[in-house]
Amino acid sequence: MNNAAELFHPSHFAKVRLPAYEAEPLPHWAYTSQAWYDREVERIFHKAWNYIAHKSQIPNQGDYMTRDIAGVPVILVRGKDDEVRAFYNSCRHRGSKILWDEGNCNRMRCPYHSWSYELDGSLGTIPLIDDDHLVKSELSLHAVRLEEMNGFLFITFDAGAEPLSSYLGSLPKEWAAYGPDDFVCTRRVVHQVKANWKLYFENFNDSLHVPFVHRSTLARQKVSGRQRASHVETDGRYIAHFTHHEGSRGLLEEDQGRGFPLFEGLEGRYLTGTYYPCILPATLFAFTIDSAWVYELNPKGPGLTEVALTSFFSKDQVARPDFEEVAQRYYRRGDIIVPEDNFVVERQQEGLSLPVGMSGKFTSMETLCHAFDNWVLDQMVEPQPA
Ligand code: FES
Ligand SMILES: [Fe+2]
């Protein structure tokens, strides 16, 4: 199945399109084929609003961080006017990456021939050369469109994309309960996972695996119910579920009662569990009663995903004298749970490497996986002519 016209032919997906209880998952090549992946980069990641960071990760003027978003190198930098900007991380001379990792700088200097850029992207100096044809004002770094919502920063490579506020719909009203404007990102751990990014998204929305994969960890916490909403049921580009349980989902069972006081001002259902909105295409949020965390899924190819787990606490929690000691209990939870998930999605990726088609099945606990697969199809495959 290497021929592109054949790979994307709508007839292959008729059973994915059925109602959830009768439907099949995406065919295996949607997780393994380079041609499929290349089209995802073009049609999904280059069109979407991609989450990139929280403003607390670059708090000071001159702070910068770099990311490759589905292969596109991007710089995020806080200017001397306190404004956060995003640029393509590509020198206007001959294209070298300018910065890598993260840090603080007065100017962004290219490592190759030392052209340097101000923090607002304008070209500052060109050492050694005094050529008339080099007009500095025409050689600023190319900006990437960036918008913020409650401290969360998103970028898009599509100049025609709708505003972030309409992309997110009413999600900001939901997460406002947790006060994300006052969040501080205190830790970011990166895992290289040998699996397709969609398997990670699906796993996060599949509650069926919890009693098995997290048998001695997450599953020890009693869950009393779940509510699910697909992207068709929400008014934004996100899929969400809410899990009702006692205690904090940010702590393992043995650490319950040894965490931080609850976020201030939580009301109603937000006091009774954890809210998991997953912004399409590839960012998985979790807000519980006393902490929050985000999985950034950054695809590197059909069979490799960089998964970054970031931890968030409120400014008040971070200011406590016992912050570091108590935060370790939340970090431990992530350090144990994430490898459990990594293990199964890697085994799933291996099991999907097939030379023949073999249709799978969804169950009633995987309706959000079905919704996600259909959203992917909406972006990837032309509708079948009536
Ligand atoms: S490529 Fe950046 S200065 Fe030459
Ligand atoms: Fe899991």
Coordinates of C-alpha atoms and ligand atoms in Angstrom, one line a residue:
M1 CA 0.0 0.0 0.0
N2 CA 2.6 2.6 -1.1
N3 CA 0.7 4.3 -3.9
A4 CA -0.6 7.6 -2.5
A5 CA -3.9 7.5 -4.4
E6 CA -4.6 4.0 -3.0
L7 CA -3.4 4.9 0.5
F8 CA -5.9 7.7 0.9
H9 CA -8.8 6.3 -1.0
P10 CA -12.0 7.0 1.0
S11 CA -13.3 3.4 0.4
H12 CA -10.7 2.2 3.0
F13 CA -12.3 4.2 5.8
A14 CA -16.0 3.5 5.5
K15 CA -15.9 1.4 8.6
V16 CA -14.0 4.1 10.6
R17 CA -16.9 6.4 9.7
L18 CA -19.6 4.1 11.2
P19 CA -21.2 5.0 14.6
A20 CA -18.7 4.3 17.4
Y21 CA -20.1 0.9 18.5
E22 CA -19.9 -0.5 15.0
A23 CA -16.7 1.3 13.9
E24 CA -13.2 0.1 13.3
P25 CA -10.0 2.1 14.2
L26 CA -7.9 3.7 11.5
P27 CA -6.1 1.1 9.3
H28 CA -2.6 0.2 10.5
W29 CA -0.8 2.2 7.7
A30 CA -2.2 5.4 9.2
Y31 CA 0.4 4.8 12.0
T32 CA 3.3 3.4 10.0
S33 CA 3.3 5.0 6.5
Q34 CA 5.7 7.8 5.7
A35 CA 3.4 9.1 3.0
W36 CA 0.5 9.2 5.5
Y37 CA 2.7 11.0 8.1
D38 CA 3.9 13.6 5.5
R39 CA 0.3 14.4 4.7
E40 CA -0.5 14.8 8.4
V41 CA 2.4 17.3 8.8
E42 CA 1.1 19.3 5.8
R43 CA -2.7 19.1 6.5
I44 CA -2.8 19.0 10.3
F45 CA 0.3 20.4 12.0
H46 CA 0.9 23.2 9.4
K47 CA -2.7 24.3 9.7
A48 CA -3.5 23.9 13.4
W49 CA -2.9 26.1 16.4
N50 CA -0.1 24.1 18.0
Y51 CA 0.5 24.5 21.8
I52 CA 4.1 25.5 22.4
A53 CA 4.6 26.6 26.0
H54 CA 3.3 28.5 29.0
K55 CA 4.4 32.1 29.5
S56 CA 6.0 31.1 32.9
Q57 CA 8.6 29.1 31.0
I58 CA 10.2 32.3 29.7
P59 CA 9.5 34.8 32.6
N60 CA 12.4 37.3 32.0
Q61 CA 13.3 39.6 29.2
G62 CA 15.8 37.8 26.9
D63 CA 14.6 34.3 28.0
Y64 CA 14.2 32.1 25.0
M65 CA 13.3 28.5 24.2
T66 CA 13.4 26.5 21.0
R67 CA 11.1 23.8 19.7
D68 CA 10.8 21.8 16.5
I69 CA 7.1 21.6 15.9
A70 CA 6.5 18.7 13.5
G71 CA 9.9 19.3 12.1
V72 CA 9.7 23.1 11.8
P73 CA 12.3 24.9 14.0
V74 CA 10.9 27.7 16.1
I75 CA 12.3 30.2 18.6
L76 CA 10.1 31.7 21.4
V77 CA 11.7 34.7 23.0
R78 CA 10.6 37.4 25.5
G79 CA 11.6 40.9 24.2
K80 CA 12.9 43.9 26.1
D81 CA 9.4 45.2 25.9
D82 CA 8.2 42.0 27.8
E83 CA 6.4 40.8 24.7
V84 CA 6.7 37.1 23.8
R85 CA 7.4 36.5 20.1
A86 CA 7.9 33.5 17.9
F87 CA 10.2 33.3 14.9
Y88 CA 11.3 30.6 12.5
N89 CA 14.7 29.5 13.8
S90 CA 16.4 30.1 10.5
C91 CA 19.0 32.7 9.8
R92 CA 18.2 35.2 7.0
H93 CA 21.7 34.8 5.7
R94 CA 21.9 31.2 4.7
G95 CA 19.5 29.5 6.9
S96 CA 21.4 28.1 9.9
K97 CA 19.5 27.4 13.0
I98 CA 20.3 30.4 15.3
L99 CA 19.5 29.1 18.8
W100 CA 19.0 25.7 20.4
D101 CA 17.9 24.4 23.8
E102 CA 16.9 27.4 26.0
G103 CA 18.5 30.2 27.9
N104 CA 18.8 34.0 28.1
C105 CA 20.4 36.4 25.6
N106 CA 20.7 40.1 24.8
R107 CA 20.7 39.3 21.1
M108 CA 20.2 36.2 19.0
R109 CA 23.5 35.5 17.3
C110 CA 23.8 33.0 14.5
P111 CA 26.6 30.5 15.1
Y112 CA 27.7 30.4 11.4
H113 CA 28.8 33.9 10.3
S114 CA 27.6 35.8 13.4
W115 CA 24.8 37.8 12.1
S116 CA 22.9 38.9 15.2
Y117 CA 19.2 39.7 15.7
E118 CA 17.5 41.9 18.2
L119 CA 14.9 40.2 20.5
D120 CA 12.1 41.7 18.3
G121 CA 13.6 39.8 15.3
S122 CA 15.2 42.8 13.5
L123 CA 18.7 42.3 12.1
G124 CA 21.3 44.1 14.3
T125 CA 24.8 43.5 13.0
I126 CA 26.6 41.9 10.1
P127 CA 30.2 41.5 11.0
L128 CA 33.0 42.0 8.4
I129 CA 30.7 42.8 5.5
D130 CA 29.7 46.2 4.3
D131 CA 27.8 45.4 1.1
D132 CA 25.3 48.0 -0.2
H133 CA 22.9 45.3 -1.4
L134 CA 22.3 44.1 2.2
V135 CA 19.3 46.1 3.5
K136 CA 19.0 45.2 7.1
S137 CA 15.4 46.3 7.3
E138 CA 14.5 43.6 4.8
L139 CA 16.4 40.9 6.7
S140 CA 14.4 40.5 9.9
L141 CA 13.7 37.0 11.2
H142 CA 10.4 35.7 9.8
A143 CA 7.8 35.9 12.5
V144 CA 5.5 32.9 13.4
R145 CA 2.0 33.8 14.3
L146 CA 1.6 33.5 18.1
E147 CA -1.4 34.0 20.4
E148 CA -1.8 33.5 24.1
M149 CA -4.8 32.3 26.1
N150 CA -4.6 32.5 29.9
G151 CA -0.8 32.1 29.8
F152 CA -0.8 29.2 27.4
L153 CA 1.0 30.1 24.1
F154 CA 0.1 28.7 20.8
I155 CA 1.6 29.1 17.3
T156 CA 0.3 28.4 13.8
F157 CA 2.2 28.3 10.5
D158 CA -1.1 29.2 8.7
A159 CA -1.6 32.9 8.1
G160 CA -5.2 32.2 7.3
A161 CA -6.0 30.2 10.5
E162 CA -9.0 31.3 12.5
P163 CA -8.2 33.3 15.7
L164 CA -7.0 31.1 18.7
S165 CA -10.1 32.2 20.7
S166 CA -12.5 30.6 18.1
Y167 CA -10.2 27.5 17.8
L168 CA -10.5 26.9 21.5
G169 CA -14.2 27.7 21.8
S170 CA -15.5 27.6 25.4
L171 CA -12.4 25.7 26.7
P172 CA -10.9 28.8 28.3
K173 CA -14.2 29.2 30.3
E174 CA -13.7 25.6 31.6
W175 CA -10.0 25.9 32.5
A176 CA -10.5 29.4 34.1
A177 CA -11.7 27.5 37.2
Y178 CA -8.1 26.4 37.8
G179 CA -6.5 29.9 37.3
P180 CA -4.0 29.0 34.6
D181 CA -2.9 32.7 34.2
D182 CA -1.2 32.2 37.6
F183 CA 0.3 28.8 36.8
V184 CA 4.1 28.3 37.0
C185 CA 5.6 25.5 35.0
T186 CA 8.1 23.9 37.4
R187 CA 9.3 20.8 35.5
R188 CA 9.5 19.5 31.9
V189 CA 10.6 15.9 31.3
V190 CA 11.1 14.7 27.7
H191 CA 10.6 11.0 26.6
Q192 CA 11.4 9.6 23.2
V193 CA 8.6 7.2 22.5
K194 CA 8.9 4.8 19.6
A195 CA 5.2 5.1 18.6
N196 CA 3.0 7.2 16.4
W197 CA 1.7 10.4 18.0
K198 CA -1.9 9.4 17.4
L199 CA -1.5 6.3 19.6
Y200 CA -0.5 8.5 22.5
F201 CA -3.5 10.8 21.9
E202 CA -5.8 7.7 21.8
N203 CA -4.2 6.1 24.9
F204 CA -4.9 9.3 26.9
N205 CA -8.6 9.1 25.9
D206 CA -9.0 5.4 26.5
S207 CA -10.0 4.7 30.0
L208 CA -10.2 0.9 29.3
H209 CA -6.5 0.4 29.7
V210 CA -6.3 2.0 33.2
P211 CA -7.1 -1.2 35.3
F212 CA -4.5 -3.2 33.3
V213 CA -1.6 -0.9 32.4
H214 CA -1.8 1.1 35.6
R215 CA -2.9 -1.8 37.8
S216 CA -0.7 -1.1 40.8
T217 CA -0.6 2.7 40.4
L218 CA -3.4 4.9 39.0
A219 CA -6.0 2.1 39.2
R220 CA -5.7 2.0 43.0
Q221 CA -7.6 5.3 43.1
K222 CA -11.4 4.7 43.0
V223 CA -13.1 6.3 40.0
S224 CA -16.9 6.8 40.4
G225 CA -17.7 8.0 36.9
R226 CA -16.6 9.6 33.7
Q227 CA -18.1 12.1 31.3
R228 CA -16.9 12.3 27.7
A229 CA -17.3 15.0 25.0
S230 CA -16.0 14.7 21.4
H231 CA -14.9 17.6 19.3
V232 CA -18.4 17.5 17.8
E233 CA -20.0 17.9 21.2
T234 CA -17.6 20.7 22.3
D235 CA -17.7 24.0 20.5
G236 CA -13.9 24.2 20.0
R237 CA -11.3 22.0 18.5
Y238 CA -10.8 19.8 21.5
I239 CA -12.0 16.5 22.9
A240 CA -12.5 16.2 26.7
H241 CA -13.3 13.8 29.5
F242 CA -13.9 14.4 33.1
T243 CA -13.1 11.7 35.7
H244 CA -14.8 11.7 39.1
H245 CA -12.7 10.4 41.9
E246 CA -11.7 11.2 45.5
G247 CA -8.5 13.0 46.2
S248 CA -6.0 14.4 43.7
R249 CA -5.2 12.7 40.4
G250 CA -1.8 14.3 40.6
L251 CA -0.7 12.0 43.4
L252 CA -0.4 8.2 43.7
E253 CA -2.6 6.5 46.2
E254 CA 0.0 6.3 48.9
D255 CA 0.6 10.1 48.7
Q256 CA -3.0 11.1 49.0
G257 CA -3.4 13.7 51.8
R258 CA 0.3 14.6 51.5
G259 CA 0.0 17.2 48.7
F260 CA -0.7 20.9 48.4
P261 CA -4.0 22.6 49.5
L262 CA -6.5 22.7 46.7
F263 CA -6.5 25.5 44.0
E264 CA -8.4 28.4 45.4
G265 CA -11.9 29.1 44.2
L266 CA -12.7 25.7 42.7
E267 CA -16.4 25.0 42.6
G268 CA -18.9 22.4 41.5
R269 CA -17.7 19.4 39.6
Y270 CA -14.2 20.8 39.5
L271 CA -13.9 19.8 43.2
T272 CA -14.9 16.2 42.4
G273 CA -12.3 15.0 39.9
T274 CA -10.0 15.8 37.0
Y275 CA -10.7 17.6 33.7
Y276 CA -8.8 16.3 30.7
P277 CA -9.2 18.5 27.6
C278 CA -7.1 17.4 24.6
I279 CA -6.6 20.2 22.1
L280 CA -6.3 18.9 18.5
P281 CA -4.0 17.9 17.2
A282 CA -1.5 16.9 19.8
T283 CA -1.7 18.5 23.3
L284 CA -3.2 16.7 26.3
F285 CA -4.1 18.7 29.3
A286 CA -5.0 17.5 32.8
F287 CA -6.4 19.8 35.5
T288 CA -7.0 18.2 38.9
I289 CA -7.9 19.8 42.3
D290 CA -4.4 20.9 43.3
S291 CA -2.1 20.7 40.2
A292 CA -2.1 20.4 36.4
W293 CA 0.1 18.8 33.8
V294 CA 0.4 18.8 30.0
Y295 CA 1.7 16.3 27.6
E296 CA 3.2 17.9 24.5
L297 CA 3.2 15.3 21.7
N298 CA 5.8 16.3 19.1
P299 CA 5.9 13.9 16.2
K300 CA 9.3 13.1 14.7
G301 CA 8.1 10.6 12.1
P302 CA 5.5 7.9 11.7
G303 CA 7.0 5.8 14.4
L304 CA 8.6 8.3 16.8
T305 CA 7.1 10.9 19.1
E306 CA 8.8 13.2 21.6
V307 CA 6.5 13.3 24.6
A308 CA 7.2 16.1 27.0
L309 CA 5.4 16.1 30.4
T310 CA 5.2 19.5 32.0
S311 CA 4.1 20.1 35.6
F312 CA 2.1 23.2 36.7
F313 CA 1.3 24.6 40.1
S314 CA -0.1 27.9 41.2
K315 CA 2.1 30.9 42.1
D316 CA 0.9 30.5 45.8
Q317 CA 1.9 26.8 45.9
V318 CA 5.3 27.6 44.4
A319 CA 5.9 30.3 47.0
R320 CA 5.5 27.8 49.9
P321 CA 8.7 27.0 51.8
D322 CA 7.9 23.2 51.4
F323 CA 7.2 23.5 47.7
E324 CA 10.2 21.4 46.4
E325 CA 9.7 18.7 49.0
V326 CA 5.9 18.3 48.3
A327 CA 6.2 18.7 44.5
Q328 CA 8.5 15.6 44.4
R329 CA 5.3 13.5 45.2
Y330 CA 3.6 14.8 42.0
Y331 CA 6.8 14.4 39.9
R332 CA 7.1 10.8 41.2
R333 CA 3.6 10.1 39.9
G334 CA 4.5 11.2 36.4
D335 CA 7.8 9.4 36.5
I336 CA 6.0 6.1 37.2
I337 CA 2.8 6.5 35.1
V338 CA 4.4 7.8 31.9
P339 CA 6.7 4.8 31.3
E340 CA 3.7 2.5 31.9
D341 CA 1.9 4.3 29.0
N342 CA 5.1 4.5 26.9
F343 CA 5.5 0.7 27.2
V344 CA 2.0 -0.1 25.8
V345 CA 2.0 2.4 23.0
E346 CA 5.4 1.1 21.8
R347 CA 4.1 -2.5 21.8
Q348 CA 1.0 -1.3 19.9
Q349 CA 3.2 0.4 17.3
E350 CA 5.2 -2.8 16.9
G351 CA 1.9 -4.8 16.5
L352 CA 0.7 -2.4 13.8
S353 CA 3.6 -3.1 11.5
L354 CA 1.8 -5.4 9.2
P355 CA 2.1 -6.3 5.6
V356 CA -1.7 -7.0 5.3
G357 CA -4.8 -5.1 6.4
M358 CA -6.4 -6.4 9.6
S359 CA -9.4 -4.5 10.9
G360 CA -9.7 -3.8 14.6
K361 CA -12.6 -3.0 16.9
F362 CA -13.6 -0.3 19.3
T363 CA -15.6 -0.8 22.5
S364 CA -18.0 1.4 24.4
M365 CA -15.1 2.8 26.5
E366 CA -13.2 4.1 23.5
T367 CA -15.7 6.5 21.9
L368 CA -13.3 9.4 22.1
C369 CA -10.6 7.3 20.2
H370 CA -13.3 6.8 17.6
A371 CA -14.1 10.6 17.5
F372 CA -10.4 11.4 17.2
D373 CA -9.8 9.0 14.4
N374 CA -12.7 10.6 12.5
W375 CA -11.3 14.0 13.1
V376 CA -8.0 12.9 11.6
L377 CA -9.8 11.5 8.6
D378 CA -11.7 14.7 8.1
Q379 CA -8.3 16.5 7.7
M380 CA -6.6 13.8 5.7
V381 CA -9.0 12.2 3.2
E382 CA -11.4 13.8 0.7
P383 CA -15.1 12.9 1.4
Q384 CA -16.3 9.9 -0.7
P385 CA -18.4 11.2 -3.6
A386 CA -22.1 10.5 -3.0
Ligands
FES1 S1 23.9 31.5 8.1 FE1 23.6 32.7 9.8 S2 25.2 34.2 9.6 FE2 25.5 32.9 7.9
FE2 FE -2.4 5.5 30.8

